[in-house]
C-alpha cells in the first residue's frame, strides 16, 4: 500500500489521521450501495509532513502561533500569512510527486480534477470546520494539480482556520492536512442538502438548496439558491429564485462566470421529482452514518453525484425514548435559570432530587408534557400555569398544538383518568394568614437537617457513603416538597399576582407589587448580597489588604491575608461569609460546578467593587430605604382606595394581600438554598472519595467522577473497576454540548421552538421580553456571560444569558437587568424586585443584539428595551 497516496477503496473508517475527515467520509460514501461518488484518491497527511520536514522556519513560526490567543488578531493575521507563504514555497519531494503522478495516470491524467483540502480536524461529529480550508475546481494537468496540493496544505493556516481552531480548542500542531484529488463532474446543477432542517432542526424535514452550474456560485454567495423542503417523499415547500449567473468549468481548466439566458432564468434548478429522489439518497446516507448529514451534491445527465457528507454539528440532540410516539419536552434549565450543559454526576443528582423522571439530551434535562397536552383538562392547566410564569413557553407549546395532529387527543375519562400534571395542585394558606412563625419554623427545620447531615456524613466512606447519600436524598426531597413549604411561597405568589391584577384594574397601577416587595424579611438570596457589603465594610479601612486583593489570582489567597494589617479581620469576615454562602456558585444546581468555597477568587472582584462604590453601612441603608419605600407605597395605595366606591372593603383586601406577600415571599428563595447546601455536603464527601481513588491509581484525576452518574460511581467504588474510555467519551460529548443552546420546547422530531411575544405598538427596533420588575432606566449596557468576568461600574445595566443566586451581589451595583432566560418568579426576577431594579427577562439573543457599552433604555414595566444612538 502506498504511504503518500491512497485510493478511496483503500481508506478505512479509522484512517482520519491519514486522510482527514473529508477523505474518510468520501471513502465511506463510495461504499454505500446506490450512492455515486466521483472517482479519486487522497494525498495523505504523511505527504505534507514529509514535505515540511526540512522546512526550518515552519516549526519556529508554529511555536509563535501556539502562544497566541484569539484576541491577538493582528499577530494571527501576520503569522498565518507567513506560514502560508513558507508552505507554498517548498519543493514537494520527488517520492511524493511520483506517487501523485502514478495515481493520476491510473485514472486519466488529462481529465479535470477538483483538488480539495481534508484536515484531520474537519467534518468531525462535534466540529465541522466547514469552509475553513481551500479547494480548487477544474484543475487540469499534473503540474497544476501538484501546485494546488501545496496550496491546500498552506490553507491549513488561513486566518479563519486559525481562529476556528482557537475558538474550538484545537492544537495547531495536532491538526494535519490531507488533500483530495477527485474527478470533476460537468454539473448542470449543484448544491447542498441537510437531512434535518437547519432552521427548525426538524429531523423529518429535508432541506435542499440548488443552483445552476457548479456549486461554487452558492458557496461564494454569488447567487441565491432555489430551496426545497421534502418530507415523507413529498415536496412540502419550495422557494424559487431568478437565476442570472452560473459558474461553469472551462475546457482547458479553471472556471468562469456565465450569464444565464433570459428564457432560462426562472427555470427551477431541480424538478420536484429530482428533489424527492435526492432526498431519498440523503436518507440513505444519513442511515449509513447514523446521524443527520450536511451533503454536497451535483447533478449531471440526470444522475446525482455526492461529493461530500459531514455531520450537522449544530442540532440539539433528541431524548432517547425507544418508542415511535410523538413527544413534547419542556426545558428544565429555562425554568431553573441554568441553561448550561451539566455533567453526568450533576444530571443524576438532579434526577434523584426531582419527584418524576426527566428526559436527558445535550447535557440538559427536559420534562415530557406530551400526555398533559393530549388531555384537554390538563392541557388548560399546564398552559395557564406556565404562561403566567413565562409566556414564551406557552407560545411555543401552542405552536406545537396548532399543528393539529402532532399531539393526538386522549379522552380525559380513559384508563387511569387524565394524565397527571407536572404542577400538582397545592393548597394555599388562609387569606388572612400572616404568621411569620410558619416561615421561621420551616427555615429552622431545614437548618437543623443540614447540620445533622454534616455531622453524620463525616464518618462515612466507600459503599457506606453512597448508601448514606441515597438515603439522605429522600430527606432532601421531603423538605423540598413539604406541602407546608409549598403552601407558603405559592400563597405569596398568588397574593403578588392578585395585587398586580386588582391594583391595575382599580388604580391603573402596573406591577404595583414590585415596590411592595422591597426589603422583605427572610430572603436568603438578597440577604447574601447585603452580607457581601458588610464584608467590604470590614476590609475598606485596610489599604494594604485592598491592594493585595487587587493582585489576587491564586485560590489560596485567604491564607496570606494575615500578613497584612487588618488581614486577620478581613480573612475572618470572608470566611464567615463563605460559611453561610460558600456553597453557592454560578449554575449551582449542577453539583459538579466549583463553589465559592472552592474558588473564593470569584468573590474578589465583587468585594473590590463594593469597596470602591459604597461607603460603610450601605447594607443597612439599602434595606431600610427599601422598607420605607414599601411602607410609603402601601400607605399611598390604601389612601387612594379609601376614596373609591366600596373603598373600605377593597383597602382591607389589599392590606391582607400586602401582609401575606411581605411575610411569605422572601421564603421563595430558601428551598433552593437548602438544596444547594445539601449538595455541597454531598460533593465534599464525594471529592474525598475521589481523592482516595486517585491515590490508589484507580482514577486519573478527582474531577473524572463528574463524568459518571452517582449510581455508576457507586458501582466503581464497590468493584474498583471503571471504563476510562467511557469517561473520555463523556468529556468529549460535554465539550460539544457546551456549544449548543437548548430550546424552551423540543419535540421528538428534533424541532427546537423558543416561542415569541405578541407585543404591539412598541418603538421600532425594540427588543421585547417579559417585564418582571417595574421602572424605566437608561444607561450603558454591560454584556457579561460569566460572573467571573463581572467587572461592572455603578449605574450600568447588566445584560446576560441568565442569572441565578450567585449573581445577586452584582445586583447592588447595577441599575437594571436584562436576561435571555427567565420568568416572573425565577430567582433573578424575585431579587430584582426586592432590590428595586427594573428588569426584563426572556429577551431572545439579548447578549448578541445589545453591544457591550451601548446605551439602552430599559422599560421594566412594559417589558422592552430600546437601543439608543
PDB file of N, CA and C in Angstrom, residues 673-758:
ATOM      1  N   UNK A 673     -31.843  27.229  48.363  1.00  0.00           N
ATOM      2  CA  UNK A 673     -30.663  27.420  49.214  1.00  0.00           C
ATOM      3  C   UNK A 673     -30.414  26.164  50.052  1.00  0.00           C
ATOM      4  N   UNK A 674     -31.485  25.606  50.607  1.00  0.00           N
ATOM      5  CA  UNK A 674     -31.341  24.386  51.400  1.00  0.00           C
ATOM      6  C   UNK A 674     -30.854  23.223  50.546  1.00  0.00           C
ATOM      7  N   UNK A 675     -31.368  23.112  49.322  1.00  0.00           N
ATOM      8  CA  UNK A 675     -30.953  22.031  48.430  1.00  0.00           C
ATOM      9  C   UNK A 675     -29.465  22.159  48.073  1.00  0.00           C
ATOM     10  N   UNK A 676     -29.047  23.377  47.720  1.00  0.00           N
ATOM     11  CA  UNK A 676     -27.654  23.600  47.330  1.00  0.00           C
ATOM     12  C   UNK A 676     -26.723  23.375  48.521  1.00  0.00           C
ATOM     13  N   UNK A 677     -27.179  23.741  49.721  1.00  0.00           N
ATOM     14  CA  UNK A 677     -26.383  23.486  50.929  1.00  0.00           C
ATOM     15  C   UNK A 677     -26.127  21.986  51.077  1.00  0.00           C
ATOM     16  N   UNK A 678     -27.159  21.206  50.863  1.00  0.00           N
ATOM     17  CA  UNK A 678     -27.027  19.741  50.976  1.00  0.00           C
ATOM     18  C   UNK A 678     -26.126  19.195  49.875  1.00  0.00           C
ATOM     19  N   UNK A 679     -26.320  19.698  48.657  1.00  0.00           N
ATOM     20  CA  UNK A 679     -25.489  19.251  47.530  1.00  0.00           C
ATOM     21  C   UNK A 679     -24.000  19.431  47.836  1.00  0.00           C
ATOM     22  N   UNK A 680     -23.656  20.562  48.456  1.00  0.00           N
ATOM     23  CA  UNK A 680     -22.239  20.827  48.706  1.00  0.00           C
ATOM     24  C   UNK A 680     -21.678  19.858  49.751  1.00  0.00           C
ATOM     25  N   UNK A 681     -22.495  19.493  50.727  1.00  0.00           N
ATOM     26  CA  UNK A 681     -22.049  18.496  51.715  1.00  0.00           C
ATOM     27  C   UNK A 681     -21.781  17.163  51.008  1.00  0.00           C
ATOM     28  N   UNK A 682     -22.717  16.774  50.119  1.00  0.00           N
ATOM     29  CA  UNK A 682     -22.507  15.536  49.352  1.00  0.00           C
ATOM     30  C   UNK A 682     -21.216  15.639  48.536  1.00  0.00           C
ATOM     31  N   UNK A 683     -21.043  16.777  47.869  1.00  0.00           N
ATOM     32  CA  UNK A 683     -19.892  16.924  46.973  1.00  0.00           C
ATOM     33  C   UNK A 683     -18.576  16.809  47.730  1.00  0.00           C
ATOM     34  N   UNK A 684     -18.490  17.469  48.876  1.00  0.00           N
ATOM     35  CA  UNK A 684     -17.247  17.411  49.654  1.00  0.00           C
ATOM     36  C   UNK A 684     -16.902  15.969  50.033  1.00  0.00           C
ATOM     37  N   UNK A 685     -17.921  15.192  50.394  1.00  0.00           N
ATOM     38  CA  UNK A 685     -17.681  13.789  50.757  1.00  0.00           C
ATOM     39  C   UNK A 685     -17.248  12.986  49.534  1.00  0.00           C
ATOM     40  N   UNK A 686     -17.885  13.245  48.390  1.00  0.00           N
ATOM     41  CA  UNK A 686     -17.533  12.516  47.172  1.00  0.00           C
ATOM     42  C   UNK A 686     -16.127  12.874  46.693  1.00  0.00           C
ATOM     43  N   UNK A 687     -15.730  14.136  46.871  1.00  0.00           N
ATOM     44  CA  UNK A 687     -14.384  14.526  46.461  1.00  0.00           C
ATOM     45  C   UNK A 687     -13.326  13.865  47.342  1.00  0.00           C
ATOM     46  N   UNK A 688     -13.643  13.646  48.617  1.00  0.00           N
ATOM     47  CA  UNK A 688     -12.710  12.906  49.477  1.00  0.00           C
ATOM     48  C   UNK A 688     -12.563  11.463  48.973  1.00  0.00           C
ATOM     49  N   UNK A 689     -13.682  10.895  48.546  1.00  0.00           N
ATOM     50  CA  UNK A 689     -13.655   9.536  47.994  1.00  0.00           C
ATOM     51  C   UNK A 689     -12.864   9.514  46.684  1.00  0.00           C
ATOM     52  N   UNK A 690     -13.044  10.553  45.849  1.00  0.00           N
ATOM     53  CA  UNK A 690     -12.304  10.638  44.584  1.00  0.00           C
ATOM     54  C   UNK A 690     -10.812  10.774  44.833  1.00  0.00           C
ATOM     55  N   UNK A 691     -10.448  11.511  45.882  1.00  0.00           N
ATOM     56  CA  UNK A 691      -9.034  11.672  46.220  1.00  0.00           C
ATOM     57  C   UNK A 691      -8.411  10.309  46.546  1.00  0.00           C
ATOM     58  N   UNK A 692      -9.170   9.481  47.257  1.00  0.00           N
ATOM     59  CA  UNK A 692      -8.674   8.128  47.569  1.00  0.00           C
ATOM     60  C   UNK A 692      -8.486   7.317  46.293  1.00  0.00           C
ATOM     61  N   UNK A 693      -9.421   7.443  45.353  1.00  0.00           N
ATOM     62  CA  UNK A 693      -9.335   6.696  44.100  1.00  0.00           C
ATOM     63  C   UNK A 693      -8.128   7.138  43.268  1.00  0.00           C
ATOM     64  N   UNK A 694      -7.822   8.427  43.317  1.00  0.00           N
ATOM     65  CA  UNK A 694      -6.645   8.928  42.612  1.00  0.00           C
ATOM     66  C   UNK A 694      -5.372   8.400  43.275  1.00  0.00           C
ATOM     67  N   UNK A 695      -5.349   8.422  44.621  1.00  0.00           N
ATOM     68  CA  UNK A 695      -4.171   7.944  45.359  1.00  0.00           C
ATOM     69  C   UNK A 695      -3.870   6.490  45.039  1.00  0.00           C
ATOM     70  N   UNK A 696      -4.915   5.696  44.874  1.00  0.00           N
ATOM     71  CA  UNK A 696      -4.731   4.262  44.611  1.00  0.00           C
ATOM     72  C   UNK A 696      -4.644   3.954  43.122  1.00  0.00           C
ATOM     73  N   UNK A 697      -4.496   5.011  42.296  1.00  0.00           N
ATOM     74  CA  UNK A 697      -4.276   4.868  40.842  1.00  0.00           C
ATOM     75  C   UNK A 697      -5.484   4.282  40.103  1.00  0.00           C
ATOM     76  N   UNK A 698      -6.655   4.334  40.731  1.00  0.00           N
ATOM     77  CA  UNK A 698      -7.856   3.830  40.063  1.00  0.00           C
ATOM     78  C   UNK A 698      -8.522   4.911  39.221  1.00  0.00           C
ATOM     79  N   UNK A 699      -8.107   6.158  39.422  1.00  0.00           N
ATOM     80  CA  UNK A 699      -8.718   7.294  38.741  1.00  0.00           C
ATOM     81  C   UNK A 699      -7.617   8.266  38.354  1.00  0.00           C
ATOM     82  N   UNK A 700      -7.753   8.885  37.178  1.00  0.00           N
ATOM     83  CA  UNK A 700      -6.729   9.812  36.721  1.00  0.00           C
ATOM     84  C   UNK A 700      -6.693  11.103  37.509  1.00  0.00           C
ATOM     85  N   UNK A 701      -7.869  11.717  37.714  1.00  0.00           N
ATOM     86  CA  UNK A 701      -7.962  12.955  38.479  1.00  0.00           C
ATOM     87  C   UNK A 701      -9.322  13.003  39.159  1.00  0.00           C
ATOM     88  N   UNK A 702      -9.405  13.788  40.234  1.00  0.00           N
ATOM     89  CA  UNK A 702     -10.629  13.803  41.033  1.00  0.00           C
ATOM     90  C   UNK A 702     -11.857  14.148  40.202  1.00  0.00           C
ATOM     91  N   UNK A 703     -11.710  15.134  39.301  1.00  0.00           N
ATOM     92  CA  UNK A 703     -12.867  15.603  38.540  1.00  0.00           C
ATOM     93  C   UNK A 703     -13.418  14.559  37.566  1.00  0.00           C
ATOM     94  N   UNK A 704     -12.694  13.444  37.372  1.00  0.00           N
ATOM     95  CA  UNK A 704     -13.208  12.393  36.492  1.00  0.00           C
ATOM     96  C   UNK A 704     -14.523  11.823  37.007  1.00  0.00           C
ATOM     97  N   UNK A 705     -14.759  11.910  38.327  1.00  0.00           N
ATOM     98  CA  UNK A 705     -16.018  11.364  38.860  1.00  0.00           C
ATOM     99  C   UNK A 705     -17.215  12.144  38.346  1.00  0.00           C
ATOM    100  N   UNK A 706     -17.008  13.377  37.867  1.00  0.00           N
ATOM    101  CA  UNK A 706     -18.115  14.194  37.377  1.00  0.00           C
ATOM    102  C   UNK A 706     -18.741  13.599  36.114  1.00  0.00           C
ATOM    103  N   UNK A 707     -18.007  12.700  35.454  1.00  0.00           N
ATOM    104  CA  UNK A 707     -18.488  12.138  34.194  1.00  0.00           C
ATOM    105  C   UNK A 707     -19.116  10.759  34.372  1.00  0.00           C
ATOM    106  N   UNK A 708     -19.427  10.433  35.625  1.00  0.00           N
ATOM    107  CA  UNK A 708     -20.170   9.219  35.956  1.00  0.00           C
ATOM    108  C   UNK A 708     -21.423   9.621  36.721  1.00  0.00           C
ATOM    109  N   UNK A 709     -22.491   8.866  36.551  1.00  0.00           N
ATOM    110  CA  UNK A 709     -23.676   9.110  37.385  1.00  0.00           C
ATOM    111  C   UNK A 709     -23.372   8.644  38.807  1.00  0.00           C
ATOM    112  N   UNK A 710     -24.194   9.049  39.761  1.00  0.00           N
ATOM    113  CA  UNK A 710     -23.968   8.634  41.145  1.00  0.00           C
ATOM    114  C   UNK A 710     -24.014   7.114  41.253  1.00  0.00           C
ATOM    115  N   UNK A 711     -24.931   6.491  40.529  1.00  0.00           N
ATOM    116  CA  UNK A 711     -25.050   5.034  40.580  1.00  0.00           C
ATOM    117  C   UNK A 711     -23.818   4.364  39.972  1.00  0.00           C
ATOM    118  N   UNK A 712     -23.300   4.918  38.857  1.00  0.00           N
ATOM    119  CA  UNK A 712     -22.081   4.363  38.253  1.00  0.00           C
ATOM    120  C   UNK A 712     -20.879   4.544  39.173  1.00  0.00           C
ATOM    121  N   UNK A 713     -20.822   5.682  39.836  1.00  0.00           N
ATOM    122  CA  UNK A 713     -19.724   5.945  40.764  1.00  0.00           C
ATOM    123  C   UNK A 713     -19.792   4.984  41.950  1.00  0.00           C
ATOM    124  N   UNK A 714     -21.002   4.717  42.397  1.00  0.00           N
ATOM    125  CA  UNK A 714     -21.180   3.764  43.494  1.00  0.00           C
ATOM    126  C   UNK A 714     -20.666   2.377  43.086  1.00  0.00           C
ATOM    127  N   UNK A 715     -20.976   1.969  41.857  1.00  0.00           N
ATOM    128  CA  UNK A 715     -20.524   0.666  41.370  1.00  0.00           C
ATOM    129  C   UNK A 715     -19.001   0.644  41.205  1.00  0.00           C
ATOM    130  N   UNK A 716     -18.431   1.746  40.767  1.00  0.00           N
ATOM    131  CA  UNK A 716     -16.975   1.876  40.624  1.00  0.00           C
ATOM    132  C   UNK A 716     -16.293   1.671  41.979  1.00  0.00           C
ATOM    133  N   UNK A 717     -16.820   2.328  43.003  1.00  0.00           N
ATOM    134  CA  UNK A 717     -16.232   2.203  44.334  1.00  0.00           C
ATOM    135  C   UNK A 717     -16.388   0.773  44.865  1.00  0.00           C
ATOM    136  N   UNK A 718     -17.498   0.137  44.515  1.00  0.00           N
ATOM    137  CA  UNK A 718     -17.735  -1.228  45.003  1.00  0.00           C
ATOM    138  C   UNK A 718     -16.796  -2.237  44.350  1.00  0.00           C
ATOM    139  N   UNK A 719     -16.547  -2.064  43.035  1.00  0.00           N
ATOM    140  CA  UNK A 719     -15.781  -3.062  42.286  1.00  0.00           C
ATOM    141  C   UNK A 719     -14.335  -2.665  42.013  1.00  0.00           C
ATOM    142  N   UNK A 720     -14.019  -1.365  42.235  1.00  0.00           N
ATOM    143  CA  UNK A 720     -12.691  -0.833  41.876  1.00  0.00           C
ATOM    144  C   UNK A 720     -12.402  -0.962  40.375  1.00  0.00           C
ATOM    145  N   UNK A 721     -13.463  -0.929  39.568  1.00  0.00           N
ATOM    146  CA  UNK A 721     -13.299  -1.002  38.109  1.00  0.00           C
ATOM    147  C   UNK A 721     -14.124   0.096  37.444  1.00  0.00           C
ATOM    148  N   UNK A 722     -13.486   0.787  36.474  1.00  0.00           N
ATOM    149  CA  UNK A 722     -14.190   1.820  35.722  1.00  0.00           C
ATOM    150  C   UNK A 722     -13.650   1.833  34.307  1.00  0.00           C
ATOM    151  N   UNK A 723     -14.504   2.169  33.354  1.00  0.00           N
ATOM    152  CA  UNK A 723     -14.109   2.231  31.950  1.00  0.00           C
ATOM    153  C   UNK A 723     -13.591   3.638  31.639  1.00  0.00           C
ATOM    154  N   UNK A 724     -12.284   3.761  31.507  1.00  0.00           N
ATOM    155  CA  UNK A 724     -11.683   5.061  31.223  1.00  0.00           C
ATOM    156  C   UNK A 724     -12.135   5.633  29.894  1.00  0.00           C
ATOM    157  N   UNK A 725     -12.437   4.766  28.926  1.00  0.00           N
ATOM    158  CA  UNK A 725     -12.897   5.246  27.623  1.00  0.00           C
ATOM    159  C   UNK A 725     -14.260   5.914  27.736  1.00  0.00           C
ATOM    160  N   UNK A 726     -15.103   5.370  28.618  1.00  0.00           N
ATOM    161  CA  UNK A 726     -16.413   5.984  28.844  1.00  0.00           C
ATOM    162  C   UNK A 726     -16.257   7.394  29.389  1.00  0.00           C
ATOM    163  N   UNK A 727     -15.352   7.560  30.353  1.00  0.00           N
ATOM    164  CA  UNK A 727     -15.114   8.887  30.928  1.00  0.00           C
ATOM    165  C   UNK A 727     -14.617   9.845  29.849  1.00  0.00           C
ATOM    166  N   UNK A 728     -13.663   9.411  29.016  1.00  0.00           N
ATOM    167  CA  UNK A 728     -13.136  10.289  27.970  1.00  0.00           C
ATOM    168  C   UNK A 728     -14.212  10.622  26.941  1.00  0.00           C
ATOM    169  N   UNK A 729     -15.017   9.638  26.587  1.00  0.00           N
ATOM    170  CA  UNK A 729     -16.094   9.870  25.615  1.00  0.00           C
ATOM    171  C   UNK A 729     -17.086  10.900  26.144  1.00  0.00           C
ATOM    172  N   UNK A 730     -17.374  10.806  27.429  1.00  0.00           N
ATOM    173  CA  UNK A 730     -18.320  11.764  28.013  1.00  0.00           C
ATOM    174  C   UNK A 730     -17.710  13.158  28.147  1.00  0.00           C
ATOM    175  N   UNK A 731     -16.404  13.227  28.381  1.00  0.00           N
ATOM    176  CA  UNK A 731     -15.733  14.529  28.387  1.00  0.00           C
ATOM    177  C   UNK A 731     -15.860  15.184  27.016  1.00  0.00           C
ATOM    178  N   UNK A 732     -15.622  14.410  25.961  1.00  0.00           N
ATOM    179  CA  UNK A 732     -15.722  14.941  24.605  1.00  0.00           C
ATOM    180  C   UNK A 732     -17.153  15.379  24.303  1.00  0.00           C
ATOM    181  N   UNK A 733     -18.121  14.550  24.728  1.00  0.00           N
ATOM    182  CA  UNK A 733     -19.525  14.896  24.491  1.00  0.00           C
ATOM    183  C   UNK A 733     -19.903  16.176  25.224  1.00  0.00           C
ATOM    184  N   UNK A 734     -19.443  16.304  26.475  1.00  0.00           N
ATOM    185  CA  UNK A 734     -19.761  17.505  27.260  1.00  0.00           C
ATOM    186  C   UNK A 734     -19.223  18.758  26.586  1.00  0.00           C
ATOM    187  N   UNK A 735     -18.001  18.675  26.043  1.00  0.00           N
ATOM    188  CA  UNK A 735     -17.445  19.835  25.341  1.00  0.00           C
ATOM    189  C   UNK A 735     -18.314  20.224  24.158  1.00  0.00           C
ATOM    190  N   UNK A 736     -18.834  19.242  23.448  1.00  0.00           N
ATOM    191  CA  UNK A 736     -19.703  19.564  22.306  1.00  0.00           C
ATOM    192  C   UNK A 736     -21.042  20.111  22.776  1.00  0.00           C
ATOM    193  N   UNK A 737     -21.565  19.605  23.890  1.00  0.00           N
ATOM    194  CA  UNK A 737     -22.845  20.091  24.416  1.00  0.00           C
ATOM    195  C   UNK A 737     -22.744  21.551  24.863  1.00  0.00           C
ATOM    196  N   UNK A 738     -21.559  21.944  25.363  1.00  0.00           N
ATOM    197  CA  UNK A 738     -21.400  23.312  25.840  1.00  0.00           C
ATOM    198  C   UNK A 738     -21.641  24.334  24.737  1.00  0.00           C
ATOM    199  N   UNK A 739     -21.384  23.950  23.485  1.00  0.00           N
ATOM    200  CA  UNK A 739     -21.547  24.885  22.367  1.00  0.00           C
ATOM    201  C   UNK A 739     -22.995  24.997  21.905  1.00  0.00           C
ATOM    202  N   UNK A 740     -23.886  24.145  22.429  1.00  0.00           N
ATOM    203  CA  UNK A 740     -25.281  24.124  21.988  1.00  0.00           C
ATOM    204  C   UNK A 740     -26.148  24.997  22.888  1.00  0.00           C
ATOM    205  N   UNK A 741     -27.179  25.571  22.296  1.00  0.00           N
ATOM    206  CA  UNK A 741     -28.157  26.357  23.052  1.00  0.00           C
ATOM    207  C   UNK A 741     -29.454  25.566  23.124  1.00  0.00           C
ATOM    208  N   UNK A 742     -29.909  25.216  24.325  1.00  0.00           N
ATOM    209  CA  UNK A 742     -31.125  24.418  24.423  1.00  0.00           C
ATOM    210  C   UNK A 742     -32.363  25.242  24.099  1.00  0.00           C
ATOM    211  N   UNK A 743     -33.357  24.647  23.448  1.00  0.00           N
ATOM    212  CA  UNK A 743     -34.615  25.359  23.197  1.00  0.00           C
ATOM    213  C   UNK A 743     -35.537  25.282  24.406  1.00  0.00           C
ATOM    214  N   UNK A 744     -36.497  26.194  24.483  1.00  0.00           N
ATOM    215  CA  UNK A 744     -37.500  26.092  25.556  1.00  0.00           C
ATOM    216  C   UNK A 744     -38.339  24.833  25.371  1.00  0.00           C
ATOM    217  N   UNK A 745     -38.734  24.571  24.122  1.00  0.00           N
ATOM    218  CA  UNK A 745     -39.567  23.403  23.826  1.00  0.00           C
ATOM    219  C   UNK A 745     -38.885  22.601  22.720  1.00  0.00           C
ATOM    220  N   UNK A 746     -38.824  21.293  22.907  1.00  0.00           N
ATOM    221  CA  UNK A 746     -38.181  20.390  21.962  1.00  0.00           C
ATOM    222  C   UNK A 746     -39.159  19.261  21.654  1.00  0.00           C
ATOM    223  N   UNK A 747     -39.278  18.891  20.375  1.00  0.00           N
ATOM    224  CA  UNK A 747     -40.147  17.771  20.025  1.00  0.00           C
ATOM    225  C   UNK A 747     -39.309  16.552  19.659  1.00  0.00           C
ATOM    226  N   UNK A 748     -39.980  15.413  19.616  1.00  0.00           N
ATOM    227  CA  UNK A 748     -39.290  14.168  19.269  1.00  0.00           C
ATOM    228  C   UNK A 748     -38.840  14.161  17.822  1.00  0.00           C
ATOM    229  N   UNK A 749     -39.304  15.104  17.004  1.00  0.00           N
ATOM    230  CA  UNK A 749     -38.789  15.256  15.645  1.00  0.00           C
ATOM    231  C   UNK A 749     -37.562  16.163  15.608  1.00  0.00           C
ATOM    232  N   UNK A 750     -37.145  16.630  16.782  1.00  0.00           N
ATOM    233  CA  UNK A 750     -35.960  17.474  16.858  1.00  0.00           C
ATOM    234  C   UNK A 750     -36.234  18.943  16.707  1.00  0.00           C
ATOM    235  N   UNK A 751     -37.502  19.302  16.551  1.00  0.00           N
ATOM    236  CA  UNK A 751     -37.836  20.705  16.334  1.00  0.00           C
ATOM    237  C   UNK A 751     -37.576  21.508  17.602  1.00  0.00           C
ATOM    238  N   UNK A 752     -36.824  22.587  17.464  1.00  0.00           N
ATOM    239  CA  UNK A 752     -36.479  23.458  18.585  1.00  0.00           C
ATOM    240  C   UNK A 752     -37.332  24.718  18.490  1.00  0.00           C
ATOM    241  N   UNK A 753     -38.173  24.963  19.501  1.00  0.00           N
ATOM    242  CA  UNK A 753     -39.126  26.072  19.452  1.00  0.00           C
ATOM    243  C   UNK A 753     -38.917  26.939  20.692  1.00  0.00           C
ATOM    244  N   UNK A 754     -38.734  28.233  20.476  1.00  0.00           N
ATOM    245  CA  UNK A 754     -38.488  29.140  21.596  1.00  0.00           C
ATOM    246  C   UNK A 754     -39.637  30.087  21.893  1.00  0.00           C
ATOM    247  N   UNK A 755     -40.651  30.115  21.037  1.00  0.00           N
ATOM    248  CA  UNK A 755     -41.793  30.983  21.278  1.00  0.00           C
ATOM    249  C   UNK A 755     -41.488  32.429  20.968  1.00  0.00           C
ATOM    250  N   UNK A 756     -42.545  33.234  20.940  1.00  0.00           N
ATOM    251  CA  UNK A 756     -42.368  34.668  20.686  1.00  0.00           C
ATOM    252  C   UNK A 756     -43.435  35.441  21.456  1.00  0.00           C
ATOM    253  N   UNK A 757     -43.137  36.723  21.684  1.00  0.00           N
ATOM    254  CA  UNK A 757     -44.086  37.597  22.380  1.00  0.00           C
ATOM    255  C   UNK A 757     -45.044  38.225  21.373  1.00  0.00           C
ATOM    256  N   UNK A 758     -46.207  38.586  21.860  1.00  0.00           N
ATOM    257  CA  UNK A 758     -47.194  39.233  20.997  1.00  0.00           C
ATOM    258  C   UNK A 758     -47.401  40.680  21.452  1.00  0.00           C
TER     259      UNK A 758
END
